[in-house]
Amino acid sequence: MSRILPRPDNVKRPSAAVIGAGNWGTVLADLIAANGHPVSLWCRREDQAREINRRRTNARYLPGIRLHRNIRATHRIDEAVTGKELLIVVIPSKAFRDVCASMGPLLTPDQLAVHATKGFEASTHCRMSEILRQETCLRQLGVLSGPNIAPEVAQRKPAGTVIASRFPAVVQSATALLVSSRFRVYTSQDVLGVELAGALKNVVAIAAGVASELDLGDNAKALLITRGMAEIRRIGTALGALPETFAGVAGLGDLIVTCSSPLSRNFRVGAALARGEKLPEIVASLGMVAEGVNTSAVANEIMKRHSIDAPLFDEVFRVVHQGDDPSTALERLMRIAPHADVR
Amino acid sequence: MQWEQEDRLSADMVARVVARKVAEAARPGGRPLAEVINESLYHERERLARQGDGSGVVSSDSLFLAAIRKELPRAGRAQEILLLTRIVERYAREIGGHFNPLVYGLATRAIPVGLSVVLSGLSPLRALRNPESLVRLSHQVTLVGDREWLGRLASRGTLVFAPTHSSNLDSVVMGYALYRMGLPPVAYGASIHLFNNPIIGLFMRNVGAFAVDRRKTDPLYRESLKEFATLTLESGRHGLFFPGGGRSRSNRVETRLKLGLLGTPLSAFYNALAAGRPSRIFVVPCTISYPLVLEASTLIDDYFQEAGRARYIIEDDEFSQVRRWLDFINALAALEQQVVVTFANPLDPFGNDVDFEGRSLDPRGRIIEPERYLLSRGTLREDRERDAEYTRDLAHRLSASFHAHSVVFPTHVLARAALRVLVRRFPQLDLYRLLRTLTPDTPLQLPEVESETVALLDRLQQLEADGRIRLAPRTRTGSGQLIHEALRSFGSYHIRPVVERQGSRLTIGDANLLVYYSNRLDGYGLAGDSSLTEVPE
């Protein structure tokens, strides 16, 4: 059953806005644009919006990439979000709530949103979908997450991702806008699992950076990935996620790429720590946000609260937040009493 | 004319359910009607086998099923629709057969009078002539809520009251509470066996109730029931249902709510919108708090029996024994204890707060247009998965409201404290073995229980300060006085005192009831939850 309401509505055709013009937000906007859809891209700074509109580049975050002309950048949030069918929010966890709060008064209940931020809010431990729920009237929400190193996708290399939502309209709308012959989309209903998989793997990525810098070899890396996955799944299922989510593209898929690619920010943080650099300098020199640093602290709180045993997460926390020496941490990990592999 | 209305409600229900099934069957890959009918026959046969009374008398239900079964294999499409219609019509008669719109209109008067009859043991005629008998009830029930706000919303839309469910007395108490709040009468789904209850059955038919048979597992029956409930709301009648389903066996404040019935306000909202005559619907969470519960013994025993899971309906509990009713009411009166009914802030069908005028508000208090939750590209669109999610959100809001407005009585505090002391003393035992170990000779030292009570009260006061629970006035008088009050309550109504004092010791008279009253404080993150939830599935 379907009828036109008496009140006319400004949403007539699929339209989208990407909120946040960091590297991943910009790439997502570019994917949508290349599929032939007009897309708004909200930038925090006006000069960045001007650069994207005039020069079709986003030099700070995606050097050397030419952006599609269907992208319309703006630094005005009202212009970006008003009347859009789908919002894709890609804002670092630290600023996520503020941006949601500024969108709040502009949104209507028929709008859909997914976010693509892999982290928790530090002070509240909220997931990003929870923040969207708290700050806006939106209900039809989802998450996009997967093995997506932004520069690779920007160079049109093949990749895939997961869009998870309990609302079919969200999955359909986001998929229709993003899917192409170089970008596959898998769907899921496990919003919680996909959010946790994406956020938690950043902690393991820091360990992978350490392992790589200490030149521990590929055997060690495989160990790190599988044991890391076991811990992620343990934490995730304790919070109510479906265990199978962690074996999928957003789980194992994302973990593998993050632990393998030296391009990943969290990996770079780990490598720098292993070289003996200090956290504040590392973060400053990165120029972008490494969510794994904050997620490590949040995960530690969660583990305490739920009495979850996750030695790898423990050690990353001690190295990142308590200044422990990475080699000592590694030794401690190796000396854990033998136990069953798969439980 | 009133009777025509009633017929129309049932007829509309049948028409909608049958039309939906026919449309679903016509869809590619849809379920054929014959399959729907067969499933219905299967569930009904199973039910009759379960319910079999062994008398060997063939019921009219079996005859009906046999007739349908016989005709089904030879039926063409038109004939199948007819058979389906006959099944749904039969359900309609049962569900709506007791529902009388004329009485719905009179219910405001019928309920309180009926109540006072029950509660005072007067003859109905005397009660009708003697309205003072109502006074007695008013001493026993405390009402909390914004009557001006709710009255205003009742005049602007349809109200659906959603109370917690501890006792069959709830229907009676809610009827009285609505009357005292000056709120309109409600149509509500009452368990079919209440219509046969010797005490309450007489006026069940007179409160605008329609019959719900929870033994019927046929999905077609459930769908019919939901459709009937939706139609009563669409017709502008205010409604009431218990979203927890049956009474809380464990006495925990309900968290798992029945999403089927909870979805009816949204369905009614949607249907009205689709028909071009939008209407407002408000869901009012209500919390009913008892210091003692009439059927506590039966409920907790049932909860502890695995077999109890299948025992949806208990026909022989305290609720059908006049004597227990009178004991209960007298106990409450003697204790000067109150049943507290709280009407909490109303919600829209999506679980949003509403303002004084009934406008929906987003989580930051901004006015929003709720109908937009049902639009897709500016067009109203049906989407069951989406609506199920909205209903889940509503359920969360309701459950949170139930917890926040639940009133803690001395009985709950003492039961919890005593149980905590016992659990600590026997750390190696799970709850089951602990209960079996306890005897009246298992002593509890009063000072130990008292210091546990002090600690628990402290936590409860913090929760209250955060707006997450309410404390009854009698819990504020200090732990000694609280324990005294609780012991008095525990000794007054239940056949064996739940806890008794002997000098400086306490003894447990009924360990199951101890768990029952303690359970009311589950789900608040207080110490002791996990050890209490270890009940085998």
PDB file of C-alpha atoms in Angstrom, chain B residues 339-489:
ATOM      1  CA  VAL B 339      -0.749  -0.331  46.019  1.00  0.00           C
ATOM      2  CA  VAL B 340       0.909   2.381  43.939  1.00  0.00           C
ATOM      3  CA  VAL B 341      -0.187   2.967  40.347  1.00  0.00           C
ATOM      4  CA  THR B 342       2.010   5.340  38.371  1.00  0.00           C
ATOM      5  CA  PHE B 343       0.990   6.828  35.045  1.00  0.00           C
ATOM      6  CA  ALA B 344       4.328   7.808  33.545  1.00  0.00           C
ATOM      7  CA  ASN B 345       5.092  10.201  30.711  1.00  0.00           C
ATOM      8  CA  PRO B 346       3.211   9.232  27.552  1.00  0.00           C
ATOM      9  CA  LEU B 347       5.046   8.206  24.380  1.00  0.00           C
ATOM     10  CA  ASP B 348       4.151   8.188  20.712  1.00  0.00           C
ATOM     11  CA  PRO B 349       3.920   4.806  18.897  1.00  0.00           C
ATOM     12  CA  PHE B 350       7.611   5.112  17.997  1.00  0.00           C
ATOM     13  CA  GLY B 351       8.697   5.505  21.616  1.00  0.00           C
ATOM     14  CA  ASN B 352       9.300   9.263  21.399  1.00  0.00           C
ATOM     15  CA  ASP B 353       8.358  11.574  24.234  1.00  0.00           C
ATOM     16  CA  VAL B 354       5.411  13.880  23.587  1.00  0.00           C
ATOM     17  CA  ASP B 355       4.729  17.351  24.943  1.00  0.00           C
ATOM     18  CA  PHE B 356       1.666  18.653  26.747  1.00  0.00           C
ATOM     19  CA  GLU B 357      -0.159  19.064  23.437  1.00  0.00           C
ATOM     20  CA  GLY B 358       0.759  15.567  22.293  1.00  0.00           C
ATOM     21  CA  ARG B 359       3.371  16.646  19.759  1.00  0.00           C
ATOM     22  CA  SER B 360       6.218  14.189  19.337  1.00  0.00           C
ATOM     23  CA  LEU B 361       9.670  15.217  20.529  1.00  0.00           C
ATOM     24  CA  ASP B 362      13.085  14.010  19.456  1.00  0.00           C
ATOM     25  CA  PRO B 363      15.668  12.974  22.089  1.00  0.00           C
ATOM     26  CA  ARG B 364      16.732  16.608  22.462  1.00  0.00           C
ATOM     27  CA  GLY B 365      13.180  17.830  22.966  1.00  0.00           C
ATOM     28  CA  ARG B 366      12.605  19.318  19.517  1.00  0.00           C
ATOM     29  CA  ILE B 367       9.158  18.968  17.961  1.00  0.00           C
ATOM     30  CA  ILE B 368       9.097  16.471  15.096  1.00  0.00           C
ATOM     31  CA  GLU B 369       6.489  15.044  12.721  1.00  0.00           C
ATOM     32  CA  PRO B 370       6.248  11.344  13.596  1.00  0.00           C
ATOM     33  CA  GLU B 371       4.397  10.398  10.407  1.00  0.00           C
ATOM     34  CA  ARG B 372       7.636  11.036   8.585  1.00  0.00           C
ATOM     35  CA  TYR B 373       9.094   7.896  10.150  1.00  0.00           C
ATOM     36  CA  LEU B 374       6.801   6.026   7.759  1.00  0.00           C
ATOM     37  CA  LEU B 375       7.721   7.890   4.574  1.00  0.00           C
ATOM     38  CA  SER B 376      10.069   6.850   1.882  1.00  0.00           C
ATOM     39  CA  ARG B 377      10.872   9.587  -0.643  1.00  0.00           C
ATOM     40  CA  GLY B 378       7.859  11.542   0.493  1.00  0.00           C
ATOM     41  CA  THR B 379       5.482   8.608   0.161  1.00  0.00           C
ATOM     42  CA  LEU B 380       3.873   6.517   2.836  1.00  0.00           C
ATOM     43  CA  ARG B 381       5.408   3.070   2.615  1.00  0.00           C
ATOM     44  CA  GLU B 382       4.620  -0.202   4.315  1.00  0.00           C
ATOM     45  CA  ASP B 383       7.695  -1.898   5.738  1.00  0.00           C
ATOM     46  CA  ARG B 384       7.228  -4.495   8.439  1.00  0.00           C
ATOM     47  CA  GLU B 385      10.882  -4.838   9.352  1.00  0.00           C
ATOM     48  CA  ARG B 386      11.171  -1.102   9.833  1.00  0.00           C
ATOM     49  CA  ASP B 387       8.045  -0.990  11.986  1.00  0.00           C
ATOM     50  CA  ALA B 388       9.255  -3.929  14.064  1.00  0.00           C
ATOM     51  CA  GLU B 389      12.354  -1.866  14.879  1.00  0.00           C
ATOM     52  CA  TYR B 390      10.266   1.135  15.902  1.00  0.00           C
ATOM     53  CA  THR B 391       8.231  -1.162  18.108  1.00  0.00           C
ATOM     54  CA  ARG B 392      11.419  -2.527  19.650  1.00  0.00           C
ATOM     55  CA  ASP B 393      12.426   1.051  20.484  1.00  0.00           C
ATOM     56  CA  LEU B 394       9.029   1.593  22.082  1.00  0.00           C
ATOM     57  CA  ALA B 395       9.532  -1.577  24.119  1.00  0.00           C
ATOM     58  CA  HIS B 396      12.870  -0.292  25.413  1.00  0.00           C
ATOM     59  CA  ARG B 397      11.337   2.985  26.464  1.00  0.00           C
ATOM     60  CA  LEU B 398       8.481   1.195  28.217  1.00  0.00           C
ATOM     61  CA  SER B 399      10.772  -1.143  30.076  1.00  0.00           C
ATOM     62  CA  ALA B 400      12.967   1.757  31.199  1.00  0.00           C
ATOM     63  CA  SER B 401       9.875   3.605  32.397  1.00  0.00           C
ATOM     64  CA  PHE B 402       8.634   0.517  34.278  1.00  0.00           C
ATOM     65  CA  HIS B 403      11.919   0.262  36.126  1.00  0.00           C
ATOM     66  CA  ALA B 404      12.141   3.968  36.881  1.00  0.00           C
ATOM     67  CA  HIS B 405       8.641   4.125  38.381  1.00  0.00           C
ATOM     68  CA  SER B 406       8.672   0.835  40.184  1.00  0.00           C
ATOM     69  CA  VAL B 407       8.144   1.452  43.896  1.00  0.00           C
ATOM     70  CA  VAL B 408      10.351  -0.351  46.403  1.00  0.00           C
ATOM     71  CA  PHE B 409       8.602  -1.573  49.554  1.00  0.00           C
ATOM     72  CA  PRO B 410      10.178  -2.835  52.778  1.00  0.00           C
ATOM     73  CA  THR B 411       9.325  -6.400  51.724  1.00  0.00           C
ATOM     74  CA  HIS B 412      11.599  -6.128  48.675  1.00  0.00           C
ATOM     75  CA  VAL B 413      14.489  -4.662  50.617  1.00  0.00           C
ATOM     76  CA  LEU B 414      14.407  -7.207  53.434  1.00  0.00           C
ATOM     77  CA  ALA B 415      14.029 -10.157  51.037  1.00  0.00           C
ATOM     78  CA  ARG B 416      16.964  -8.963  49.001  1.00  0.00           C
ATOM     79  CA  ALA B 417      19.165  -8.323  52.007  1.00  0.00           C
ATOM     80  CA  ALA B 418      18.358 -11.677  53.629  1.00  0.00           C
ATOM     81  CA  LEU B 419      19.001 -13.540  50.400  1.00  0.00           C
ATOM     82  CA  ARG B 420      22.315 -11.753  49.922  1.00  0.00           C
ATOM     83  CA  VAL B 421      23.436 -12.837  53.362  1.00  0.00           C
ATOM     84  CA  LEU B 422      22.471 -16.437  52.585  1.00  0.00           C
ATOM     85  CA  VAL B 423      24.180 -16.426  49.195  1.00  0.00           C
ATOM     86  CA  ARG B 424      27.338 -15.156  50.842  1.00  0.00           C
ATOM     87  CA  ARG B 425      27.206 -17.821  53.483  1.00  0.00           C
ATOM     88  CA  PHE B 426      26.855 -20.645  50.953  1.00  0.00           C
ATOM     89  CA  PRO B 427      28.968 -19.377  48.066  1.00  0.00           C
ATOM     90  CA  GLN B 428      29.413 -22.835  46.587  1.00  0.00           C
ATOM     91  CA  LEU B 429      25.663 -23.374  46.089  1.00  0.00           C
ATOM     92  CA  ASP B 430      23.678 -22.162  43.109  1.00  0.00           C
ATOM     93  CA  LEU B 431      20.296 -20.659  43.812  1.00  0.00           C
ATOM     94  CA  TYR B 432      18.462 -23.926  43.335  1.00  0.00           C
ATOM     95  CA  ARG B 433      20.560 -25.885  45.747  1.00  0.00           C
ATOM     96  CA  LEU B 434      20.542 -22.986  48.155  1.00  0.00           C
ATOM     97  CA  LEU B 435      16.745 -22.997  48.224  1.00  0.00           C
ATOM     98  CA  ARG B 436      16.650 -26.721  48.862  1.00  0.00           C
ATOM     99  CA  THR B 437      19.204 -26.391  51.634  1.00  0.00           C
ATOM    100  CA  LEU B 438      17.266 -23.793  53.578  1.00  0.00           C
ATOM    101  CA  THR B 439      15.108 -24.946  56.433  1.00  0.00           C
ATOM    102  CA  PRO B 440      13.238 -22.988  59.070  1.00  0.00           C
ATOM    103  CA  ASP B 441      16.213 -23.803  61.266  1.00  0.00           C
ATOM    104  CA  THR B 442      18.683 -21.995  59.027  1.00  0.00           C
ATOM    105  CA  PRO B 443      19.346 -18.991  61.221  1.00  0.00           C
ATOM    106  CA  LEU B 444      20.115 -15.516  60.021  1.00  0.00           C
ATOM    107  CA  GLN B 445      21.691 -13.129  62.468  1.00  0.00           C
ATOM    108  CA  LEU B 446      19.654  -9.963  62.595  1.00  0.00           C
ATOM    109  CA  PRO B 447      22.673  -7.603  62.792  1.00  0.00           C
ATOM    110  CA  GLU B 448      24.138  -9.125  59.640  1.00  0.00           C
ATOM    111  CA  VAL B 449      20.853  -8.696  57.769  1.00  0.00           C
ATOM    112  CA  GLU B 450      20.532  -5.204  59.125  1.00  0.00           C
ATOM    113  CA  SER B 451      23.945  -4.086  57.901  1.00  0.00           C
ATOM    114  CA  GLU B 452      23.144  -5.605  54.506  1.00  0.00           C
ATOM    115  CA  THR B 453      19.871  -3.668  54.555  1.00  0.00           C
ATOM    116  CA  VAL B 454      21.699  -0.435  55.294  1.00  0.00           C
ATOM    117  CA  ALA B 455      24.075  -0.996  52.369  1.00  0.00           C
ATOM    118  CA  LEU B 456      21.221  -1.896  50.036  1.00  0.00           C
ATOM    119  CA  LEU B 457      19.189   1.143  51.067  1.00  0.00           C
ATOM    120  CA  ASP B 458      22.182   3.300  50.354  1.00  0.00           C
ATOM    121  CA  ARG B 459      22.420   1.975  46.795  1.00  0.00           C
ATOM    122  CA  LEU B 460      18.672   2.297  46.329  1.00  0.00           C
ATOM    123  CA  GLN B 461      18.763   5.908  47.432  1.00  0.00           C
ATOM    124  CA  GLN B 462      21.457   6.615  44.863  1.00  0.00           C
ATOM    125  CA  LEU B 463      19.308   4.970  42.196  1.00  0.00           C
ATOM    126  CA  GLU B 464      16.351   7.056  43.290  1.00  0.00           C
ATOM    127  CA  ALA B 465      18.414  10.227  43.114  1.00  0.00           C
ATOM    128  CA  ASP B 466      19.256   9.289  39.520  1.00  0.00           C
ATOM    129  CA  GLY B 467      15.541   8.838  38.773  1.00  0.00           C
ATOM    130  CA  ARG B 468      15.928   5.118  38.186  1.00  0.00           C
ATOM    131  CA  ILE B 469      13.620   3.764  40.902  1.00  0.00           C
ATOM    132  CA  ARG B 470      11.184   4.997  43.568  1.00  0.00           C
ATOM    133  CA  LEU B 471      11.258   4.289  47.278  1.00  0.00           C
ATOM    134  CA  ALA B 472       8.049   3.944  49.258  1.00  0.00           C
ATOM    135  CA  PRO B 473       7.781   6.302  52.248  1.00  0.00           C
ATOM    136  CA  ARG B 474       8.061   3.369  54.603  1.00  0.00           C
ATOM    137  CA  THR B 475      11.552   2.544  53.416  1.00  0.00           C
ATOM    138  CA  ARG B 476      12.769   5.922  54.631  1.00  0.00           C
ATOM    139  CA  THR B 477      12.349   5.399  58.326  1.00  0.00           C
ATOM    140  CA  GLY B 478      15.692   3.702  58.920  1.00  0.00           C
ATOM    141  CA  SER B 479      16.714   0.102  58.574  1.00  0.00           C
ATOM    142  CA  GLY B 480      15.354  -1.070  61.930  1.00  0.00           C
ATOM    143  CA  GLN B 481      11.885   0.288  61.279  1.00  0.00           C
ATOM    144  CA  LEU B 482      12.045  -1.002  57.692  1.00  0.00           C
ATOM    145  CA  ILE B 483      12.815  -4.535  58.827  1.00  0.00           C
ATOM    146  CA  HIS B 484      10.013  -4.328  61.348  1.00  0.00           C
ATOM    147  CA  GLU B 485       7.551  -3.228  58.644  1.00  0.00           C
ATOM    148  CA  ALA B 486       8.710  -5.932  56.269  1.00  0.00           C
ATOM    149  CA  LEU B 487       8.373  -8.651  58.897  1.00  0.00           C
ATOM    150  CA  ARG B 488       4.870  -7.455  59.674  1.00  0.00           C
ATOM    151  CA  SER B 489       3.946  -7.596  55.976  1.00  0.00           C
TER     152      SER B 489
END
